[in-house]
Tab-separated table of C-alpha atoms in Angstrom:
chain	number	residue	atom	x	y	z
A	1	UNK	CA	0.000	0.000	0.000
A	2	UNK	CA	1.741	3.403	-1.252
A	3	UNK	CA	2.125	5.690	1.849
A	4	UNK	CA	0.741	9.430	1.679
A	5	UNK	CA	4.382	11.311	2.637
A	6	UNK	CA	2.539	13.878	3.889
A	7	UNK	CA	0.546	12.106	6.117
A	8	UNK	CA	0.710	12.142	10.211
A	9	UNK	CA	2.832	9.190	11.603
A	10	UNK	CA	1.238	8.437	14.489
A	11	UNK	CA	3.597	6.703	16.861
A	12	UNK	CA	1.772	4.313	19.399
A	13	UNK	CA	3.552	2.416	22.397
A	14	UNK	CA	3.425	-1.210	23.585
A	15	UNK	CA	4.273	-2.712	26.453
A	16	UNK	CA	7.910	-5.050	25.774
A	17	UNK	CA	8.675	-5.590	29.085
A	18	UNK	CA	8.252	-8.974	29.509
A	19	UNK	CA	10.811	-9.483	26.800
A	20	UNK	CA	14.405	-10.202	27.377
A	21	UNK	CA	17.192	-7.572	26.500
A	22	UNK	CA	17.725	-8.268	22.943
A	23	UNK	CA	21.373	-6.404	22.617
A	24	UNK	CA	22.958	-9.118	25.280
A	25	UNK	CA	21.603	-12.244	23.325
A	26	UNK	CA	22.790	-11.268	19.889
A	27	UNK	CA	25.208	-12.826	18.657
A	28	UNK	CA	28.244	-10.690	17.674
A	29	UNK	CA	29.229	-9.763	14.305
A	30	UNK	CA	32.821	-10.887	13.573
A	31	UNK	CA	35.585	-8.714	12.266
A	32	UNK	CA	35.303	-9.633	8.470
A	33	UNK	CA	31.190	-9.061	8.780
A	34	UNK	CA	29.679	-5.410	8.262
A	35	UNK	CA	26.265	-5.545	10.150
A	36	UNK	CA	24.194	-2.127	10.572
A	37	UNK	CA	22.395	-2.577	13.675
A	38	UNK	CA	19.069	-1.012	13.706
A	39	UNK	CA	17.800	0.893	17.513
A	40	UNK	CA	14.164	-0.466	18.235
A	41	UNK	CA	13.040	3.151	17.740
A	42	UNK	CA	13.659	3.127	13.857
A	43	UNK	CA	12.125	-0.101	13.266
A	44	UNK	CA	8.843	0.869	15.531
A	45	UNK	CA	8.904	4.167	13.279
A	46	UNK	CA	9.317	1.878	10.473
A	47	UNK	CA	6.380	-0.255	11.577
A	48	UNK	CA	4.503	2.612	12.352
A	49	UNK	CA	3.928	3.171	8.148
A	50	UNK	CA	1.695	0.267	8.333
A	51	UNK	CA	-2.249	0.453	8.537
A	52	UNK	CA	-3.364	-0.131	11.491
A	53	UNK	CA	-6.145	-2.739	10.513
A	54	UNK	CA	-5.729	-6.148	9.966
A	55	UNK	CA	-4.649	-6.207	6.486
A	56	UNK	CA	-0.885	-5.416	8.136
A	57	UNK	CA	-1.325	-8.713	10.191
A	58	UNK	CA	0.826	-11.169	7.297
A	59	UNK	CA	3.372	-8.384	6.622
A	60	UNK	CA	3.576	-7.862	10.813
A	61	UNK	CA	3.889	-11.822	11.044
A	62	UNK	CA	6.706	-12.065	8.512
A	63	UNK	CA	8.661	-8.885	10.517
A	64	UNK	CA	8.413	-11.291	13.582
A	65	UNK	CA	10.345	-14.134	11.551
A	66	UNK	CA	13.477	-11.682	11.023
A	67	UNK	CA	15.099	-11.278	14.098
A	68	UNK	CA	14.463	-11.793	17.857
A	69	UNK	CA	15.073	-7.352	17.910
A	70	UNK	CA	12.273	-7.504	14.942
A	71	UNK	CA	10.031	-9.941	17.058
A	72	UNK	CA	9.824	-7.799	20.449
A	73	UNK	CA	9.422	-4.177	17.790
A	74	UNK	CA	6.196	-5.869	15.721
A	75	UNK	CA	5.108	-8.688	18.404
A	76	UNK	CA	2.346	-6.068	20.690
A	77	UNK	CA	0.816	-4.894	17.149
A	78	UNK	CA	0.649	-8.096	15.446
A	79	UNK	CA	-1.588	-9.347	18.574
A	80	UNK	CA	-3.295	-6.394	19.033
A	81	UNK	CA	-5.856	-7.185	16.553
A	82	UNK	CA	-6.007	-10.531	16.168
A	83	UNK	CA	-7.956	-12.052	12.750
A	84	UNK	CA	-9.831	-14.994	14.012
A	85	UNK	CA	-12.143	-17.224	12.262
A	86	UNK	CA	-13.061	-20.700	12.625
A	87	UNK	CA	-9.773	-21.856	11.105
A	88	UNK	CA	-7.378	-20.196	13.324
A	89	UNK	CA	-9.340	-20.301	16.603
A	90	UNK	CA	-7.920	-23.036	18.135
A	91	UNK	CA	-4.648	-22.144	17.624
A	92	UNK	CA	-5.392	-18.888	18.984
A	93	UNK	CA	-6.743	-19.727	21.955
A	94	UNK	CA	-3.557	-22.672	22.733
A	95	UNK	CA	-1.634	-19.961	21.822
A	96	UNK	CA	-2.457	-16.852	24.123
A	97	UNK	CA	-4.481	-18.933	27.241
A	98	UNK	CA	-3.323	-22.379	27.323
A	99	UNK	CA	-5.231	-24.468	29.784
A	100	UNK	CA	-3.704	-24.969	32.843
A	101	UNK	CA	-3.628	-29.433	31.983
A	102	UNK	CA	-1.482	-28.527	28.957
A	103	UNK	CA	0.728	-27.657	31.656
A	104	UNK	CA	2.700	-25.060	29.498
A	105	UNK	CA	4.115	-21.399	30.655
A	106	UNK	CA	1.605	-19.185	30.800
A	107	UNK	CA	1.633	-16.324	28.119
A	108	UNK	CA	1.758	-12.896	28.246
A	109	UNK	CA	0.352	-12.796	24.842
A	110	UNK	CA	-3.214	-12.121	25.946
A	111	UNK	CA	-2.110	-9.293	27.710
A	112	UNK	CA	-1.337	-7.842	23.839
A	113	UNK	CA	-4.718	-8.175	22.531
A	114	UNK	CA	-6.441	-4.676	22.463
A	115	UNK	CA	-9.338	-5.712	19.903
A	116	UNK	CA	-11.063	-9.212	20.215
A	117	UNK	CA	-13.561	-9.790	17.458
A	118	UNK	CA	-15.469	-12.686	17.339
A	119	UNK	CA	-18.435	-11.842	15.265
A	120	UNK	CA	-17.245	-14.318	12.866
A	121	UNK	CA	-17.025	-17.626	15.270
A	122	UNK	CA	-20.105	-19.533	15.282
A	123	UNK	CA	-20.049	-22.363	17.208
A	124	UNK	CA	-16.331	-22.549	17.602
A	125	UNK	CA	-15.441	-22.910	21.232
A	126	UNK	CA	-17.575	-22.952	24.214
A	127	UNK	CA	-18.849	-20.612	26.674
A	128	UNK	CA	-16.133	-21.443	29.233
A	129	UNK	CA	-13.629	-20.699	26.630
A	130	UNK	CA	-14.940	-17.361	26.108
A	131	UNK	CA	-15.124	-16.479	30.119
A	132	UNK	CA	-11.418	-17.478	29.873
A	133	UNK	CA	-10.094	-15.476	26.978
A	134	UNK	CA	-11.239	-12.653	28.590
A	135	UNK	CA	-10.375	-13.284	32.079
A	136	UNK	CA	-6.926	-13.126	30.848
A	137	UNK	CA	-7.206	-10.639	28.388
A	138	UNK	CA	-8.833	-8.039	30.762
A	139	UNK	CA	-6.246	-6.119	31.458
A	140	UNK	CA	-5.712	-4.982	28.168
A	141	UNK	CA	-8.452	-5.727	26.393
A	142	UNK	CA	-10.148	-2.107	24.992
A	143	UNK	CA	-12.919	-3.675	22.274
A	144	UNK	CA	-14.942	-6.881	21.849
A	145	UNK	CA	-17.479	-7.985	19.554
A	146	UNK	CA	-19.183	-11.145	20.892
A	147	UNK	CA	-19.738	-14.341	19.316
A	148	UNK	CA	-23.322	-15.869	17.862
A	149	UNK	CA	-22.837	-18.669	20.108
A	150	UNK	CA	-20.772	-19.620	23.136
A	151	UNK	CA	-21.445	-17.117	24.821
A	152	UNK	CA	-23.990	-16.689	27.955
A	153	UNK	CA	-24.248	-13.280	30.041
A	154	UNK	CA	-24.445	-15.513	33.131
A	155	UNK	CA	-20.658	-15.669	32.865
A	156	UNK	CA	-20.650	-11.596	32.255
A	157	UNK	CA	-17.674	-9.454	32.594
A	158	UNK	CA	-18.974	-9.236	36.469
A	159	UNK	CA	-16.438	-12.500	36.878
A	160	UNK	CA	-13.425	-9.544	36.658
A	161	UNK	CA	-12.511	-7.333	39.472
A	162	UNK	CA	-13.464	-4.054	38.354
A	163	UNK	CA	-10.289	-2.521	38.609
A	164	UNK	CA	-8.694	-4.809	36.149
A	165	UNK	CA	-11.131	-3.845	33.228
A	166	UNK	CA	-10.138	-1.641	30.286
A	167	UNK	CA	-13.262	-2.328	27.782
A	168	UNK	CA	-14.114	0.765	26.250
A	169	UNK	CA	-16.168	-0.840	23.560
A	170	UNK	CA	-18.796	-3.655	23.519
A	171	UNK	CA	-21.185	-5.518	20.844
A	172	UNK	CA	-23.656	-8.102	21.785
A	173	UNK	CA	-25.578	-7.387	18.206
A	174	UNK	CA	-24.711	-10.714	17.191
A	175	UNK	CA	-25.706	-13.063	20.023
A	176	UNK	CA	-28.318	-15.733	19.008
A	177	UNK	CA	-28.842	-16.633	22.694
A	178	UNK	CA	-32.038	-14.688	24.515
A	179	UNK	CA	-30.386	-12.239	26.988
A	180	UNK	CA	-32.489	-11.014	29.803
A	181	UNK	CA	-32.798	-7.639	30.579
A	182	UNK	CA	-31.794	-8.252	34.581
A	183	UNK	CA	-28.411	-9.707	33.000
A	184	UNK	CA	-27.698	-7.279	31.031
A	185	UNK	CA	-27.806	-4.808	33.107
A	186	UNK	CA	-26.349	-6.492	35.848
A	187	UNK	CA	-23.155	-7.285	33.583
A	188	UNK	CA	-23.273	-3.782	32.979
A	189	UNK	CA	-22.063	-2.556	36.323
A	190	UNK	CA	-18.156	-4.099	36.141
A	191	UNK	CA	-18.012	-2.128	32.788
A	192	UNK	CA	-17.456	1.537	34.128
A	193	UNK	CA	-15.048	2.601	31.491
A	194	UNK	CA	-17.861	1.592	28.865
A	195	UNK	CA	-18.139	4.473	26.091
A	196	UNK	CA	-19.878	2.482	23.086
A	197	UNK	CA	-22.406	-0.173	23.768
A	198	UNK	CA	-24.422	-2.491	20.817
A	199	UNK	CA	-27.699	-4.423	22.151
A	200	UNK	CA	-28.134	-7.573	21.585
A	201	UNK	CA	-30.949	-8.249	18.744
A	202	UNK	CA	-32.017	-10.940	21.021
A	203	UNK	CA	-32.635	-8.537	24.251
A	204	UNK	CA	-36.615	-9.927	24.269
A	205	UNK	CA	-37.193	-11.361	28.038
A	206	UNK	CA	-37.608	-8.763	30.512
A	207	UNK	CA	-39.010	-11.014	33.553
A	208	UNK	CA	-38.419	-9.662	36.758
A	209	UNK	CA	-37.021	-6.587	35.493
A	210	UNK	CA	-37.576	-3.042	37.174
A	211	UNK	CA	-37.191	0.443	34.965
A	212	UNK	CA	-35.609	1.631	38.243
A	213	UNK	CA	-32.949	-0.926	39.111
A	214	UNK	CA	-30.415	-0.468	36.699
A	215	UNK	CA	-27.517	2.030	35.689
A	216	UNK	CA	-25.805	3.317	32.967
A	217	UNK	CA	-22.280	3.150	32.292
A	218	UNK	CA	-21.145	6.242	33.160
A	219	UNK	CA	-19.214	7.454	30.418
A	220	UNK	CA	-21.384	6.091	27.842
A	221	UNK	CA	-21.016	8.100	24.169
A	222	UNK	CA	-22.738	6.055	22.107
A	223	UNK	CA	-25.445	3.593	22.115
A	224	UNK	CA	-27.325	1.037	19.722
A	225	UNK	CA	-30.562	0.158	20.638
A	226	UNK	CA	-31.989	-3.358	19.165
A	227	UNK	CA	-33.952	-6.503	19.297
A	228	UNK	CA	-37.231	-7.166	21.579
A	229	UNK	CA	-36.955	-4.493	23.993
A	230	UNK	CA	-40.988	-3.062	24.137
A	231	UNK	CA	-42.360	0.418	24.584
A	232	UNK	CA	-42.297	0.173	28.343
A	233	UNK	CA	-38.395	-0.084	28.635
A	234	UNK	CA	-37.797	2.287	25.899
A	235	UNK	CA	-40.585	5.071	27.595
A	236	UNK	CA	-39.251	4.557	31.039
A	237	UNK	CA	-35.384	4.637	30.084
A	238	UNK	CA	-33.608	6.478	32.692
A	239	UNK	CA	-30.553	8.099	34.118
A	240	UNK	CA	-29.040	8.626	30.798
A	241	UNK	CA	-25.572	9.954	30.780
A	242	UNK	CA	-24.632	13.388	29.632
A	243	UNK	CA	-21.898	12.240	27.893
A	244	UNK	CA	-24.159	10.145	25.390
A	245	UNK	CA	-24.001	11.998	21.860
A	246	UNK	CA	-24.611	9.074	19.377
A	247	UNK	CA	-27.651	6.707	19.872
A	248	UNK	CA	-28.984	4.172	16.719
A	249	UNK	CA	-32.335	2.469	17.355
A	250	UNK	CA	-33.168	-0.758	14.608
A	251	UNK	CA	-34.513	-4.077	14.370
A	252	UNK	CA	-36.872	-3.497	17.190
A	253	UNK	CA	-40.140	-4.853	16.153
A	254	UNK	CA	-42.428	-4.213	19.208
A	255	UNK	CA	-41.719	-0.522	19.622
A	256	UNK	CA	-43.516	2.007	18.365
A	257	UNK	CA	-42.260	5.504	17.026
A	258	UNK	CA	-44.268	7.505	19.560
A	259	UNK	CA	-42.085	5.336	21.780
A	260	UNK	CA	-39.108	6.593	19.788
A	261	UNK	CA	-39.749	10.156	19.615
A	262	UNK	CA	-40.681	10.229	23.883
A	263	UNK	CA	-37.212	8.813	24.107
A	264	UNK	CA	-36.078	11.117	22.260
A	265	UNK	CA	-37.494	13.968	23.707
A	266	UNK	CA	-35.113	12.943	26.946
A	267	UNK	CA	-31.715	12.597	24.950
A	268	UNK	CA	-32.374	14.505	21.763
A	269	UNK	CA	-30.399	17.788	22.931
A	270	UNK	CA	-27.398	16.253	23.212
A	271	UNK	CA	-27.331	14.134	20.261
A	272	UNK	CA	-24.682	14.573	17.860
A	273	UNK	CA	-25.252	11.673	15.937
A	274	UNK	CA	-28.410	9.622	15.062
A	275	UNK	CA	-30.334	7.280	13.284
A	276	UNK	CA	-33.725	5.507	13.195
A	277	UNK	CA	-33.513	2.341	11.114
A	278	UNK	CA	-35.471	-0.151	9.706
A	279	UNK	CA	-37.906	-3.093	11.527
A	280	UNK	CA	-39.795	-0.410	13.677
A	281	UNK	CA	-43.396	-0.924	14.047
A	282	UNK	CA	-45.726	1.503	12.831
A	283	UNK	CA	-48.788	-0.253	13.198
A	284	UNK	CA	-50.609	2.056	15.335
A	285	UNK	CA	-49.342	5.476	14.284
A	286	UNK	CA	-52.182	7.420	13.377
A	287	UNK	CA	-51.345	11.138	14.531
A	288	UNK	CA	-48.713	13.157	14.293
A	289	UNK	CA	-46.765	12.248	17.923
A	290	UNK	CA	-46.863	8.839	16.610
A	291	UNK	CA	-44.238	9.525	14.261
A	292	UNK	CA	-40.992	11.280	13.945
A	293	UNK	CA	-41.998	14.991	12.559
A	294	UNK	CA	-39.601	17.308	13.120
A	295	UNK	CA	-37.271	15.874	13.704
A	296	UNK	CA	-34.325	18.340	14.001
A	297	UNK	CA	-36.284	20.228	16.211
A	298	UNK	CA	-36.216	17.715	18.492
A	299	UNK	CA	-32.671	16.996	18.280
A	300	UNK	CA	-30.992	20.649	17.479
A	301	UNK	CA	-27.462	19.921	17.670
A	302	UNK	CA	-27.568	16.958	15.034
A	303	UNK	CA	-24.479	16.462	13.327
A	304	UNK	CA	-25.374	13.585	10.898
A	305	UNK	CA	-28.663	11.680	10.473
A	306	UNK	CA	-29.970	8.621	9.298
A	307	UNK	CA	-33.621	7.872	8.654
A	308	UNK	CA	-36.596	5.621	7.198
A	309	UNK	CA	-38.251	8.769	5.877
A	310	UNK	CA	-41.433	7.229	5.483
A	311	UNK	CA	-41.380	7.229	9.639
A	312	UNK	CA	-42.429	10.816	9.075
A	313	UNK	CA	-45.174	12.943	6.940
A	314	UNK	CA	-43.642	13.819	3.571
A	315	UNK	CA	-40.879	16.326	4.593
A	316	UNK	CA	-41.619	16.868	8.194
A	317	UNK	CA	-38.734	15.470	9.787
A	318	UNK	CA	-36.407	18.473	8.557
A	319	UNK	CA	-39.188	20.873	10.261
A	320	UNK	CA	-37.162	23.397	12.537
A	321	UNK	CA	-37.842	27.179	14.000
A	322	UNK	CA	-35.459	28.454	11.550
A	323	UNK	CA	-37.211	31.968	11.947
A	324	UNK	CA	-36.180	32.091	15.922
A	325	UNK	CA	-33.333	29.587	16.562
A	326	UNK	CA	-30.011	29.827	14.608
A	327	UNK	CA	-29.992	28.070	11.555
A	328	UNK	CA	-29.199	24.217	11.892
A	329	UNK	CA	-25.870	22.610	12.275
A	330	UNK	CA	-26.695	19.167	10.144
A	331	UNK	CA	-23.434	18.133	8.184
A	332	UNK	CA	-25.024	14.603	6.865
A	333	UNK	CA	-28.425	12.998	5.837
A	334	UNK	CA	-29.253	9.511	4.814
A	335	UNK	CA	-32.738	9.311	3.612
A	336	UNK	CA	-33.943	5.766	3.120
A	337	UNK	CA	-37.263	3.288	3.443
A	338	UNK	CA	-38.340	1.027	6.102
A	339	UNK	CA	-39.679	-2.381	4.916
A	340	UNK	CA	-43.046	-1.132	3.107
A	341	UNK	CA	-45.301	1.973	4.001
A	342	UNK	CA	-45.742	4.972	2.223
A	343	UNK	CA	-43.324	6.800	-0.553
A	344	UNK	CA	-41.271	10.160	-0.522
A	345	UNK	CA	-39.752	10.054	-3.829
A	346	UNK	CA	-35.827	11.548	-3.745
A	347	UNK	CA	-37.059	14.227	-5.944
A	348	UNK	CA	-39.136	15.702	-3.563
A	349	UNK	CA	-36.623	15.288	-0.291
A	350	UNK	CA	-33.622	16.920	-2.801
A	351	UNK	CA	-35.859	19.875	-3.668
A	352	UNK	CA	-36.624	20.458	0.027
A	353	UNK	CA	-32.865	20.208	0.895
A	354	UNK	CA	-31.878	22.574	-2.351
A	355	UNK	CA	-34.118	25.309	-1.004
A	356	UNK	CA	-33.128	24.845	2.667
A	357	UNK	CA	-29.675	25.587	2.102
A	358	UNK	CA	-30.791	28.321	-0.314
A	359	UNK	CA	-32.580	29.855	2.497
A	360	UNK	CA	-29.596	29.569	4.925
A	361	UNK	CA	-31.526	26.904	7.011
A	362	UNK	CA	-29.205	24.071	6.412
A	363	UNK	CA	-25.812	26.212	5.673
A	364	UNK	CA	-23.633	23.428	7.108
A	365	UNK	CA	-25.009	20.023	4.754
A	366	UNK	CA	-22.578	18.481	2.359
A	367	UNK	CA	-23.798	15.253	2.610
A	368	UNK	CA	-26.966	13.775	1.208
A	369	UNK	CA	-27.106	9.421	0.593
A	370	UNK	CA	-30.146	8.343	-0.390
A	371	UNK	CA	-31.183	4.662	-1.050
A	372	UNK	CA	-31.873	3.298	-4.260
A	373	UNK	CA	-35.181	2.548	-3.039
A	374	UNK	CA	-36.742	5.583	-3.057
A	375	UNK	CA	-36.090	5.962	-7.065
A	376	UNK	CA	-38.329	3.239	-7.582
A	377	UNK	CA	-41.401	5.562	-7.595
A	378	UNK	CA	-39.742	8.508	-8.694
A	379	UNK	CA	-39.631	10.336	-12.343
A	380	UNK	CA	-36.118	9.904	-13.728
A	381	UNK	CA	-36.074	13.375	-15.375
A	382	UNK	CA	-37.468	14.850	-12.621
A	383	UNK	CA	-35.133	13.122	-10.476
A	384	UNK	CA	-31.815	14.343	-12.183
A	385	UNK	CA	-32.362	17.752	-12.806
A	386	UNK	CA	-33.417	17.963	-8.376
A	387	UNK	CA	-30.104	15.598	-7.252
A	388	UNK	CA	-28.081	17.782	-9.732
A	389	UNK	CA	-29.100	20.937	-8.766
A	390	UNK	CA	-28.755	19.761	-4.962
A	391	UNK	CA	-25.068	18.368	-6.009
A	392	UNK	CA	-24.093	21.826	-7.020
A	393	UNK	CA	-25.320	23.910	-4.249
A	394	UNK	CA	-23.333	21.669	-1.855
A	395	UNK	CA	-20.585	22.606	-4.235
A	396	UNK	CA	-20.605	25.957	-4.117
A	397	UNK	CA	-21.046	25.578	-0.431
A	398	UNK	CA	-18.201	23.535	0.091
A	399	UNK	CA	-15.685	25.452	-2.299
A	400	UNK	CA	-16.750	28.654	0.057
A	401	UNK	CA	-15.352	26.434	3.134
A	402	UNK	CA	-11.777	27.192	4.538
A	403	UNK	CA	-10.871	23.498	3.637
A	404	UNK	CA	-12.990	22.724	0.886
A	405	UNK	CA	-10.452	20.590	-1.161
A	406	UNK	CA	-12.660	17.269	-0.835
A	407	UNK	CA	-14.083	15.737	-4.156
A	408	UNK	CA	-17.007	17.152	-5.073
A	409	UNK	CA	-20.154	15.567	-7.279
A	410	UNK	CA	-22.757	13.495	-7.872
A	411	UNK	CA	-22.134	9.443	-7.953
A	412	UNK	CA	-24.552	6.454	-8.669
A	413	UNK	CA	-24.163	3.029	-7.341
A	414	UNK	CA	-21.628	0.789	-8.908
A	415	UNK	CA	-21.131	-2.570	-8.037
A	416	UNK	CA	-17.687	-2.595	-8.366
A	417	UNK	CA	-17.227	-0.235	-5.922
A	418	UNK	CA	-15.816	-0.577	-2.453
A	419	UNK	CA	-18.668	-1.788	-0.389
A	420	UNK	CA	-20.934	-1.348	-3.641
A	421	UNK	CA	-21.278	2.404	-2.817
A	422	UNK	CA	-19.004	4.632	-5.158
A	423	UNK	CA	-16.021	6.054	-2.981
A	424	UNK	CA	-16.592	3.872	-0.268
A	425	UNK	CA	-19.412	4.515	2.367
A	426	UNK	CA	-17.993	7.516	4.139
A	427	UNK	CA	-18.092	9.749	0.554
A	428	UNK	CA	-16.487	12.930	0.415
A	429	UNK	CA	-19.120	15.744	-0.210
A	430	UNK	CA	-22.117	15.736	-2.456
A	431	UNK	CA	-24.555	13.412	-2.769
A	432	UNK	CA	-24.620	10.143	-3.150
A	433	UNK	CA	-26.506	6.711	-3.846
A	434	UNK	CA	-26.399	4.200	-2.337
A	435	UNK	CA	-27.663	0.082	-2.951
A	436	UNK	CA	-30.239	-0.644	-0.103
A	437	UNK	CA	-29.766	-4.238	1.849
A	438	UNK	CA	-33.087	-4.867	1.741
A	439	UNK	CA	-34.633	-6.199	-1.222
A	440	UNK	CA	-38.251	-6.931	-0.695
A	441	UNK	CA	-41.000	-4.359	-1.395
């Protein structure tokens, strides 16, 4: 991968400690042999050119194989982000927490591992296995995604002394097991250093809980709301954290916008971020505070939204007091359709945006997606000449900005495109379409 020269290096430091001194153990170079030696330093700034992702994880795995110096410099980042999958796990876990009848060293391996992702383990290893990769990884251990198996709440991260843990991030979304609300909640209390937090879709048993016996994290930022949760939990939510600026509610089937909308007439202030996806129900909304109309009103310091705009009336959700408040700071919309339900063709939301930022209402948008769902019932002409005209004004907006040197324009779905959205799906300004994941109509 060619290296921007201008770019930051951003140096980061690992612990080495619990490797010997490397200088002592070499062997020496005799008289007739010209060997450079390399300090640590310039081969962790050398290492330091490398993505941090896993895509670095073969090239950091063949720096370990050149010297014992190299080994201790790329070691902490090779295990820092471990790529496991059902082929590897195994070795993984034998590698860094051997069980105690293998009767082996223990490693300080685990003690590396910074990200743990397991979302793509099914029913590789058991739950036993999981409470014991992160009891030793808890020191260190910043992020975790959980597996769809294997993995039970019952042995929660309440099993660590709270003064050992370090997660900072945590994703139940893909747990297949049901996961009581009491559990939850109760796991949450050894997780005080929590700032992002991901539901599990299969949250749906709420026995025995009480709306007034559980806590937040405290430092919470962001928060994704899913599964079975019902209107009750999501009406009576409380204690909140102030620090909370990002919340995504989806794929909650028994909860109804009104429910939505009172929730978000708690948080909405301090959002920064939101979205409202698909798999709400909107069987019963039949007035106007059954839906999500205006939208930035209720949330007046929204950065970037995503939306099913058929969860409001026609163009309601960008209602705002534009005449007494100052004018709105939204930077990025994503329009697209829940499964069904009424139409509001692109046309119609790119016209509304074109004259917003005309008007000075919406001086700070230079990003509109939209899903290729919503040109299904549109004209095509029509269409066009209202994206176009929105693509420009967001261009002449953008080239009056102090760094305005991001790609400008309008782009249509190609499926050869990274993540089949042209330019990836964090596009530079303009606006954009992109190929909805659901299919049916």
């Amino acid at each position: 991968m060619a290296i921007d020269s201008g770019s930051e290096i951003r140096q980061e430091s690992y612990d080495t400690s619990f490797i010997p001194s490397l200088r002592s153990k070499m062997a020496m170079p005799s008289a007739d042999q010209k060997t450079i030696f390399l300090p640590t330093e310039i081969i962790l700034q050398i290492l330091s050119y490398l993505p941090r992702n896993r895509s670095s994880q073969p090239i950091l795995n063949s720096c370990c194989l050149v010297s014992r110096q190299w080994y201790s410099a790329a070691i902490p980042q090779l295990y820092a982000n471990p790529r496991i999958s059902g082929n590897n796990f195994t070795k993984f876990v034998a590698t860094v927490c051997p069980s105690v009848n293998a009767h082996v060293r223990k490693s300080e391996l685990a003690g590396l591992v910074r990200i743990l992702d397991m979302g793509n383990l099914v029913h590789d290893g058991s739950r036993s296995l999981t409470a014991r990769l992160l009891g030793r990884m808890k020191g260190g251990l910043e992020e975790f995604v959980a597996p769809q198996a294997s993995f039970a709440m019952t042995f929660r991260f309440a099993a660590m002394k709270n003064d050992k843990l370090a997660l900072r991030h945590l994703d139940l979304s893909l747990i297949s097991e049901s996961v009581t609300l009491v559990d939850f909640f109760h796991a949450m209390k050894s997780l005080s250093r929590l700032i992002s937090l991901r539901f599990p879709r299969s949250a749906n048993l709420e026995r025995g809980f009480n709306n007034n016996s559980y806590t937040w994290p405290p430092n919470l930022e962001k928060l994704y709301i899913a599964g079975g949760i019902s209107n009750d939990f999501l009406v009576n939510i409380r204690n909140i954290p102030s620090t909370l600026f990002s919340l995504t509610i989806e794929h909650c089937p028994r909860v109804f916008l009104g429910q939505i909308r009172s929730l978000l007439s708690q948080v909405g202030p301090q959002l920064r971020h939101l979205k409202v996806g698909r798999n709400i129900n909107r069987s019963t909304d039949v007035n106007p505070q059954q839906n999500l109309n205006g939208l930035l009103g209720i949330c007046p310091k929204l950065l970037s939204l995503s939306i099913a705009v058929d969860y409001c009336d026609n163009n309601e959700f960008l209602d705002y007091d534009y005449a007494s408040q100052a004018p709105h700071p939204l930077e990025y919309l994503e329009a697209e359709m829940s499964h069904g339900a009424s139409i509001l063709p692109e046309s119609f939301i790119a016209t509304v945006l074109g004259e917003r930022i005309l008007l000075g209402q919406l001086p700070c948008l230079r990003r509109f997606r939209f899903s290729d769902m919503l040109i299904w019932y549109d004209d095509k002409p029509e269409a066009d000449d209202a994206l176009n005209t929105l693509a420009d004004l967001i261009d002449d907006a953008e080239a009056n900005d102090e760094e305005g040197e991001r790609k400008i324009g309008l782009a249509w779905y190609s499926p050869s495109a990274p993540g089949g959205v042209a330019y990836g799906d964090n596009p530079p300004a303009g606006v954009w379409k992109f190929k909805s994941e659901y299919n049916g109509h």
